[in-house]
CSV table of C-alpha atoms in Angstrom, one decimal:
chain,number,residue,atom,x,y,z
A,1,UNK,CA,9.6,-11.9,-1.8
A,2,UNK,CA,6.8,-10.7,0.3
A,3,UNK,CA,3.5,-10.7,-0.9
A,4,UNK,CA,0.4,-11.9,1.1
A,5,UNK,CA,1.3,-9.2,3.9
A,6,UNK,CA,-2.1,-7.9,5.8
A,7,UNK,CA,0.0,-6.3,8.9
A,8,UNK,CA,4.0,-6.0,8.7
A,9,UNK,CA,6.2,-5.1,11.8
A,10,UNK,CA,9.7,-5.1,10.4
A,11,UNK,CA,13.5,-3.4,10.9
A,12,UNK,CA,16.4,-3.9,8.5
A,13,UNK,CA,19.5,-4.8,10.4
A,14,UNK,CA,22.9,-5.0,9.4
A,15,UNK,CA,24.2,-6.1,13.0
A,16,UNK,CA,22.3,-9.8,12.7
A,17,UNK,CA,24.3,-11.0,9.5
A,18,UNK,CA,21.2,-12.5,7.8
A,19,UNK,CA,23.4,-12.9,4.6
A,20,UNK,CA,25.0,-15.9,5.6
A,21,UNK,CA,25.0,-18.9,3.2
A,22,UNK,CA,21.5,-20.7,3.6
A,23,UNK,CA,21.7,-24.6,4.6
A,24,UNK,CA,19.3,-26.7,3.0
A,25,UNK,CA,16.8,-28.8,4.8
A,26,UNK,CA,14.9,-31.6,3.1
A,27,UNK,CA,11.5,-32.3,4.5
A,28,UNK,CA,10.9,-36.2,3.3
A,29,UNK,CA,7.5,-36.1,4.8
A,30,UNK,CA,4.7,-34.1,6.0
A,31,UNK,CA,5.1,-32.8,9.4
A,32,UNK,CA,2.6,-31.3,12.3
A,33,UNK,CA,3.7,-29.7,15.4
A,34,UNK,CA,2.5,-27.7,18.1
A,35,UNK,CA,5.3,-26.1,20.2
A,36,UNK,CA,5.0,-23.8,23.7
A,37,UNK,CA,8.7,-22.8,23.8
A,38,UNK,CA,9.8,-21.3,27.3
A,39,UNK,CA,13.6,-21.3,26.8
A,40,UNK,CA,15.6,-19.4,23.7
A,41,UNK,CA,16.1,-20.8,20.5
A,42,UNK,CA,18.2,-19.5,17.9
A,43,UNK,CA,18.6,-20.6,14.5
A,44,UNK,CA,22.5,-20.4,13.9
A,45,UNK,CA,22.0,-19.3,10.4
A,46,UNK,CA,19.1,-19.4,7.4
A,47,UNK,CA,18.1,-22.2,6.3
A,48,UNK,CA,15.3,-23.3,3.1
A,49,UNK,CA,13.6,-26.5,2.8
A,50,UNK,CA,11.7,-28.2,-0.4
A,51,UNK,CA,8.7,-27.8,1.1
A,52,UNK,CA,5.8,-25.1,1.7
A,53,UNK,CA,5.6,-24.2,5.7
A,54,UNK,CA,2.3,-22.4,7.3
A,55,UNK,CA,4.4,-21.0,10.6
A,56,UNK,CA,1.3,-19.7,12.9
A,57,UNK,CA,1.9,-17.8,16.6
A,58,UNK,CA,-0.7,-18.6,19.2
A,59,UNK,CA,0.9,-16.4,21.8
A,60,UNK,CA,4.2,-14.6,22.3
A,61,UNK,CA,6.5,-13.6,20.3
A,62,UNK,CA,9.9,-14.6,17.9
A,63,UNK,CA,11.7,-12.9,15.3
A,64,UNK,CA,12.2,-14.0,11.8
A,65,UNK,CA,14.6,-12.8,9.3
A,66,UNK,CA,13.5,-13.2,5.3
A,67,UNK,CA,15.2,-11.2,2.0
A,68,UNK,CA,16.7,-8.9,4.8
A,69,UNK,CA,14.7,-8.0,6.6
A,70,UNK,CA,14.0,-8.9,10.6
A,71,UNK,CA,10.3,-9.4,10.9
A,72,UNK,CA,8.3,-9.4,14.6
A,73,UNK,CA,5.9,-12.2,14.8
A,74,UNK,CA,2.7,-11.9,17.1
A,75,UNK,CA,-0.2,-13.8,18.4
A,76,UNK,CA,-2.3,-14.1,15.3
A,77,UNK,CA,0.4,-14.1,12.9
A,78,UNK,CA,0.5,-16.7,10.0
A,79,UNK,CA,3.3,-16.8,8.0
A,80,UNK,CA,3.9,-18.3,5.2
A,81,UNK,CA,7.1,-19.6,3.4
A,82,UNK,CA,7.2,-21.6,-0.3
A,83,UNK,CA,9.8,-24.0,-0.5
A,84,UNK,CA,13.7,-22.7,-1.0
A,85,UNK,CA,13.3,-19.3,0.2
A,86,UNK,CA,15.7,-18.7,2.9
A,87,UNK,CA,15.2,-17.7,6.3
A,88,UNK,CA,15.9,-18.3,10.1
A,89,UNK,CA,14.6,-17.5,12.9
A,90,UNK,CA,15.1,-16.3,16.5
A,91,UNK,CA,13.7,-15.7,19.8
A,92,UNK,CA,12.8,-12.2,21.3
A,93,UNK,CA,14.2,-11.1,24.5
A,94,UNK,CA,10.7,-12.4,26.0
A,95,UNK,CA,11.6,-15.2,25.0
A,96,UNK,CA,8.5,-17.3,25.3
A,97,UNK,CA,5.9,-18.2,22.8
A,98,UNK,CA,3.2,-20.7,21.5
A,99,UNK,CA,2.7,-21.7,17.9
A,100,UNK,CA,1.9,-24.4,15.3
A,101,UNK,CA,4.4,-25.6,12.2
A,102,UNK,CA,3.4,-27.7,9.4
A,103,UNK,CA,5.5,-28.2,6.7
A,104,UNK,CA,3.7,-30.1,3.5
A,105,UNK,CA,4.8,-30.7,0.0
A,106,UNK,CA,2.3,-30.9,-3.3
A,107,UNK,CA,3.5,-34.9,-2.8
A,108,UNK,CA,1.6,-34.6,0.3
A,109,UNK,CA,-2.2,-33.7,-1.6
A,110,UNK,CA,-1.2,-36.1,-5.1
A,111,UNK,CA,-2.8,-38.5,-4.3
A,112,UNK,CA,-6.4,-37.1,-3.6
A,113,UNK,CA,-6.0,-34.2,-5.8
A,114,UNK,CA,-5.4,-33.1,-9.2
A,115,UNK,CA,-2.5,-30.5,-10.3
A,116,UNK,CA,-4.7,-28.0,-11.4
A,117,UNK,CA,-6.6,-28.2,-8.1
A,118,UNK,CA,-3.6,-28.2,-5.8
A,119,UNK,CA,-2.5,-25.0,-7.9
A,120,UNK,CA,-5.8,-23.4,-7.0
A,121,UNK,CA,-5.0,-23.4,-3.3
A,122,UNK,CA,-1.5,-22.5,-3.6
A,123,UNK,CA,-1.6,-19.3,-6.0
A,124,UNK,CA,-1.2,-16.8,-3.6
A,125,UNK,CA,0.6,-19.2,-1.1
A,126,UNK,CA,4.2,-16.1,-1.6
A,127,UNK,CA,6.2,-15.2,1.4
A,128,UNK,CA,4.5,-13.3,3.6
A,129,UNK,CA,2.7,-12.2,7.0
A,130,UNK,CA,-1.3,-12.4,7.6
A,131,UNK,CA,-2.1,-10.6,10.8
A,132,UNK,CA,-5.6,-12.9,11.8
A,133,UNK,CA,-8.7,-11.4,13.8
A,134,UNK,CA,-10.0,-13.4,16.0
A,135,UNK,CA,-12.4,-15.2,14.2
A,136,UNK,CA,-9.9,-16.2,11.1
A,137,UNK,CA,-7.0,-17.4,13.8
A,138,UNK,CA,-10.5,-19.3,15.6
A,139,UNK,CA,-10.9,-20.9,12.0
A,140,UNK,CA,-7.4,-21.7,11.1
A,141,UNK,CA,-7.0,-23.1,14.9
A,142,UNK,CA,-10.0,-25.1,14.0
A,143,UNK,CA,-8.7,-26.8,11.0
A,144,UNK,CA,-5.5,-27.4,12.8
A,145,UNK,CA,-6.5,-28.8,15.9
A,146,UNK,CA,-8.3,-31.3,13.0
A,147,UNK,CA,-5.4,-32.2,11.5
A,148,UNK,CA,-3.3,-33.1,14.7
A,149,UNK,CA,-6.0,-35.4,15.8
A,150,UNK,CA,-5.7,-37.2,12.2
A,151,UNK,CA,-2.2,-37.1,12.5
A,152,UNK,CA,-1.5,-39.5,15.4
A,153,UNK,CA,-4.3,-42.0,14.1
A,154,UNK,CA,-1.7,-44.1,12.0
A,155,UNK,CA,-4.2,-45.7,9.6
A,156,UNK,CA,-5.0,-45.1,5.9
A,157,UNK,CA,-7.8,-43.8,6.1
A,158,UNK,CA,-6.9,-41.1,8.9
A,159,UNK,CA,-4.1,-40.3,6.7
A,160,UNK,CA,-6.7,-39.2,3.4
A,161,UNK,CA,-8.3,-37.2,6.2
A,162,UNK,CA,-5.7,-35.2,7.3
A,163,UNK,CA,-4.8,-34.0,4.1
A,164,UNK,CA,-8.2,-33.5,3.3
A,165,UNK,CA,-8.7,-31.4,6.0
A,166,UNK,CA,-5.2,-29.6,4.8
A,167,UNK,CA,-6.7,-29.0,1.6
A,168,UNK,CA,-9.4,-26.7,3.2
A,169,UNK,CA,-7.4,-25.5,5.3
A,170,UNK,CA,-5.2,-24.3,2.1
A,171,UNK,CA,-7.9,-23.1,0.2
A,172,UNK,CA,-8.6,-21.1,3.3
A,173,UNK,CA,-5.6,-19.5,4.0
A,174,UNK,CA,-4.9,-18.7,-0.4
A,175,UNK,CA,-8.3,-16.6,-0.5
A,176,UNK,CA,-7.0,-14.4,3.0
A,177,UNK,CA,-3.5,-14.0,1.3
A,178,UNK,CA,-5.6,-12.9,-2.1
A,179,UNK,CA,-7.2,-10.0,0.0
A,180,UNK,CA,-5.6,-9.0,2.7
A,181,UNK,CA,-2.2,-7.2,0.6
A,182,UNK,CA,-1.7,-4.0,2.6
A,183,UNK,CA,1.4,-3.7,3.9
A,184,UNK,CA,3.0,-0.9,6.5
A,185,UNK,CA,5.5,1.4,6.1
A,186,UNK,CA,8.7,0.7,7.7
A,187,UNK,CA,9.7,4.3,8.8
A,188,UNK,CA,5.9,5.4,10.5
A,189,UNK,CA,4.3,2.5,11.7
A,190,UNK,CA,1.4,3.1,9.7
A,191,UNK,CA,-0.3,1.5,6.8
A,192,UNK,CA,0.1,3.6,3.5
A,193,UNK,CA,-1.2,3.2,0.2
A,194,UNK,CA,0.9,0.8,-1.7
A,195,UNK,CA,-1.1,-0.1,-4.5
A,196,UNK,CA,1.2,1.0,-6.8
A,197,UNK,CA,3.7,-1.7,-4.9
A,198,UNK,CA,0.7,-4.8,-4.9
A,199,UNK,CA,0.1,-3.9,-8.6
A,200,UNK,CA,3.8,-3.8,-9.3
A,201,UNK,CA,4.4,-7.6,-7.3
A,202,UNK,CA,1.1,-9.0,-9.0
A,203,UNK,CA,2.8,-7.8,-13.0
A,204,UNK,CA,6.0,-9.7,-11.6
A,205,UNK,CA,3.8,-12.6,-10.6
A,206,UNK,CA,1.8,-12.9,-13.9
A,207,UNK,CA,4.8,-11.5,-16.3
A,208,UNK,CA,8.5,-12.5,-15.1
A,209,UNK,CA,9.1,-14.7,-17.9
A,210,UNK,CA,9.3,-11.9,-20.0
A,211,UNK,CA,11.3,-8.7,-20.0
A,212,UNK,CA,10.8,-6.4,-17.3
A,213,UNK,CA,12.7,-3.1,-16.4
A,214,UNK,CA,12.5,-0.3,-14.3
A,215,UNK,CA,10.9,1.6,-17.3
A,216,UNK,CA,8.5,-0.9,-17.9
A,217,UNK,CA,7.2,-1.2,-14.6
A,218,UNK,CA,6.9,2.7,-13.3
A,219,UNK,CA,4.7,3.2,-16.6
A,220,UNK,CA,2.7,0.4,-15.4
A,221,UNK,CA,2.2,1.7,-12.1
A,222,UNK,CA,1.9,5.4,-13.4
A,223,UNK,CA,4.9,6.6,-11.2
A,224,UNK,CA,8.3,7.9,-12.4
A,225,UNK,CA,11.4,5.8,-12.3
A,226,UNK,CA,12.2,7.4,-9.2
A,227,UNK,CA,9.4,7.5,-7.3
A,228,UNK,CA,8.3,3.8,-7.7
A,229,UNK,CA,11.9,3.4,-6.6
A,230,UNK,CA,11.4,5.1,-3.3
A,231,UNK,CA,8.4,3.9,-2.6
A,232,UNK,CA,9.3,-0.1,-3.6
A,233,UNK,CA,12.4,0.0,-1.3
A,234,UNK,CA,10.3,1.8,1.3
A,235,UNK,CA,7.2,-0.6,1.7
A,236,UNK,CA,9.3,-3.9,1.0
A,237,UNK,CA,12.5,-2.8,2.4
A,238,UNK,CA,14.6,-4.2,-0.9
A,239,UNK,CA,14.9,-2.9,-4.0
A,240,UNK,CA,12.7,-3.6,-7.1
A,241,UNK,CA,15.4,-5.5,-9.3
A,242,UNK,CA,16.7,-7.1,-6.0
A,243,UNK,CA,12.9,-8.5,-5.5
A,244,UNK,CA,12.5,-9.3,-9.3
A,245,UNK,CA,15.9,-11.9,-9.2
A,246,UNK,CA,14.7,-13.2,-5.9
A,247,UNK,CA,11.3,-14.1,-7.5
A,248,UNK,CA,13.3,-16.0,-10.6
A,249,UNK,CA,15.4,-17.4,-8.6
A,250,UNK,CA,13.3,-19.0,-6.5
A,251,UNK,CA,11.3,-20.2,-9.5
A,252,UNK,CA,14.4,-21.3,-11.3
A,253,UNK,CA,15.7,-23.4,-7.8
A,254,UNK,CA,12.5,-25.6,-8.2
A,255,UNK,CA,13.1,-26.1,-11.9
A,256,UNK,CA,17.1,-26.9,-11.3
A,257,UNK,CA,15.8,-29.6,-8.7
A,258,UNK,CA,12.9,-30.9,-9.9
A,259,UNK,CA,13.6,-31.1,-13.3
A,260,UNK,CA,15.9,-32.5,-15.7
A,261,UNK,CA,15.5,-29.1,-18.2
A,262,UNK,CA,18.9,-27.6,-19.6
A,263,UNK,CA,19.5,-24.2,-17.5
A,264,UNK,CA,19.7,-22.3,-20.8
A,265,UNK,CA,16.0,-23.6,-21.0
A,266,UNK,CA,15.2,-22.8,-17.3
A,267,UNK,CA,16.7,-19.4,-18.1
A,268,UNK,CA,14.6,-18.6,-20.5
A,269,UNK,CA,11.4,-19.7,-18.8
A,270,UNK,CA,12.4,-17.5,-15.5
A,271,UNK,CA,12.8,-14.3,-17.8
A,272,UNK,CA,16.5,-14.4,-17.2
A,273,UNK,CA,18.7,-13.1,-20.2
A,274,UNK,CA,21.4,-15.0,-20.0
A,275,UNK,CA,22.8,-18.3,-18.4
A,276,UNK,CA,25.4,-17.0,-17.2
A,277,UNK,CA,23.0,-13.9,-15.5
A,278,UNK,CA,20.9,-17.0,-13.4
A,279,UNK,CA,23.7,-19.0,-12.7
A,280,UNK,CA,25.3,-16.1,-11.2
A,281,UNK,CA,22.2,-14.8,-9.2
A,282,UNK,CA,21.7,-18.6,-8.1
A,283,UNK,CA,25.5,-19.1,-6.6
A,284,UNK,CA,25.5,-15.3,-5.1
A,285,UNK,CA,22.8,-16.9,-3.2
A,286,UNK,CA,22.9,-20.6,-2.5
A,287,UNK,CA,27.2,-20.7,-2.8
A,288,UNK,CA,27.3,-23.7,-5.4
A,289,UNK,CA,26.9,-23.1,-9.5
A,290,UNK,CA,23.2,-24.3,-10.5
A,291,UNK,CA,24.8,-27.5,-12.1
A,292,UNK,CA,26.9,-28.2,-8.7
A,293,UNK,CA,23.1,-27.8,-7.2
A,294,UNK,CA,21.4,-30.1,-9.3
A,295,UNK,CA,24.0,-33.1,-8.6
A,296,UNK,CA,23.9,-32.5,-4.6
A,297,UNK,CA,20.1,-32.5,-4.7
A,298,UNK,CA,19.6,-35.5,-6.5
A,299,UNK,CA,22.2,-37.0,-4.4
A,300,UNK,CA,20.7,-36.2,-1.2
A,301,UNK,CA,17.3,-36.7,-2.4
A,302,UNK,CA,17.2,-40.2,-4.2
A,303,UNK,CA,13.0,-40.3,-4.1
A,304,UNK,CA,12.5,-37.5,-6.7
């Protein structure tokens, strides 16, 4: 899923096996670094964690690979990843770069915030690159610099601070990913119009629950079948049903872990048709059935 995209620089591989079998990573607690990196680092294969990650570069550069595709980070370049959607990431032949990861659950905010009002910072928290001028990476460096200082002040009250400060920081970031939706097209190097693309991803965000098909969604965008095809695959470099299971899946894998709903039940709320349908998307992705799933996550996570 990529949504939340102001400046893209992307090629599809084949050669870099991104398809490998994700390993899960569970983040037990909020986490802050700052990292200036001067020798490679490779991630051996994808990996996803229960948690939402704000991955932001300072200087350099590194490679990451999400729904296959191998993306060029920048200085400037915040990206964001929701929990369980796979990815991994390696260095470029530079090698060198500077950045900031935080990695923060909704646990994280519970405590000084309401559902409703974590939700409102989150909503357009998808996968995705924001290419920052100087002034919002200035900001965002700002707030971060904040939140490291809170973070190694153990006390209580430094503790409410930081993730009050996160909060804003949050809030920040969710009302750049609501306007800054262009993305660039992967054969020219140049932005294109892609409305027809942002309106189709904001009818799967609003309306996956329900039936959606190809027919559905080319009306909706006033393109034919085939051209809203073309130009899907183009701008997002998968195709349109591919996308559509992705974005289920990802909101069925919080369900199956979070939840103790029946997957017929989950099925229906993720706009799958069948049982059978999401349990096979889930275990063509993530190896194990969704049942299999459920018992390992509980397992290795006895706090939820």
């Amino acid at each position: 899923m990529l949504i939340g995209i102001s400046k893209l620089y992307y090629t599809l591989t084949m050669e870099d096996n991104y398809m490998e079998k994700p390993i899960l990573e569970l983040i037990q607690k909020f986490t802050f670094t700052r990292s200036e990196v001067t020798v490679t680092q490779n991630m051996s294969k994808p990996h996803f964690h229960d948690s939402y990650e704000l991955f932001l570069m300072l200087d350099g550069k590194r490679y990451i690979f999400i729904n296959d595709m191998k993306l060029l980070l920048q200085k400037g370049d915040l990206f964001i990843i929701p929990p369980f959607v796979p990815h991994k990431m390696v260095s470029h032949n530079t090698i060198y770069y500077d950045r900031y990861a935080v990695n923060f659950s909704t646990n994280d905010l519970q405590p000084l915030f309401s559902d409703k009002e974590i939700d409102s910072v989150l909503i357009n928290l998808s996968a995705g690159l924001i290419h920052l001028n100087e002034l919002q990476l200035n900001t965002i460096c700002n707030y971060l610099q904040m939140i490291g200082d809170y973070h190694i002040r153990y006390t209580e009250i430094a503790r409410k601070m930081e993730f009050m400060t996160l909060f804003i920081l949050l809030d920040y970031i969710n009302i750049l990913a609501k306007h800054y939706l262009s993305l660039l097209n992967p054969d020219s190097n140049s932005v294109q119009d892609n409305s027809a693309v942002i309106n189709a991803i904001d009818y799967i965000k609003y309306n996956y629950t329900n039936e959606i098909t190809l027919d559905t969604i080319s009306k909706y965008v006033n393109l034919s079948k085939s051209q809203f095809c073309y130009l899907f695959k183009q701008t997002t470099g998968i195709t349109f049903i591919k996308y559509l299971n992705n974005f289920r899946i990802s909101k069925a894998f919080l369900l199956i872990s979070r939840t103790n709903q029946p997957l017929y039940k989950i099925a229906e709320e993720t706009g799958f048709y069948s049982t059978e349908h999401m349990a096979r998307t889930f275990q063509s992705l993530y190896t194990l059935s969704p049942t299999q799933w459920r018992k390992k996550y509980i397992k290795d996570s006895p706090q939820l």
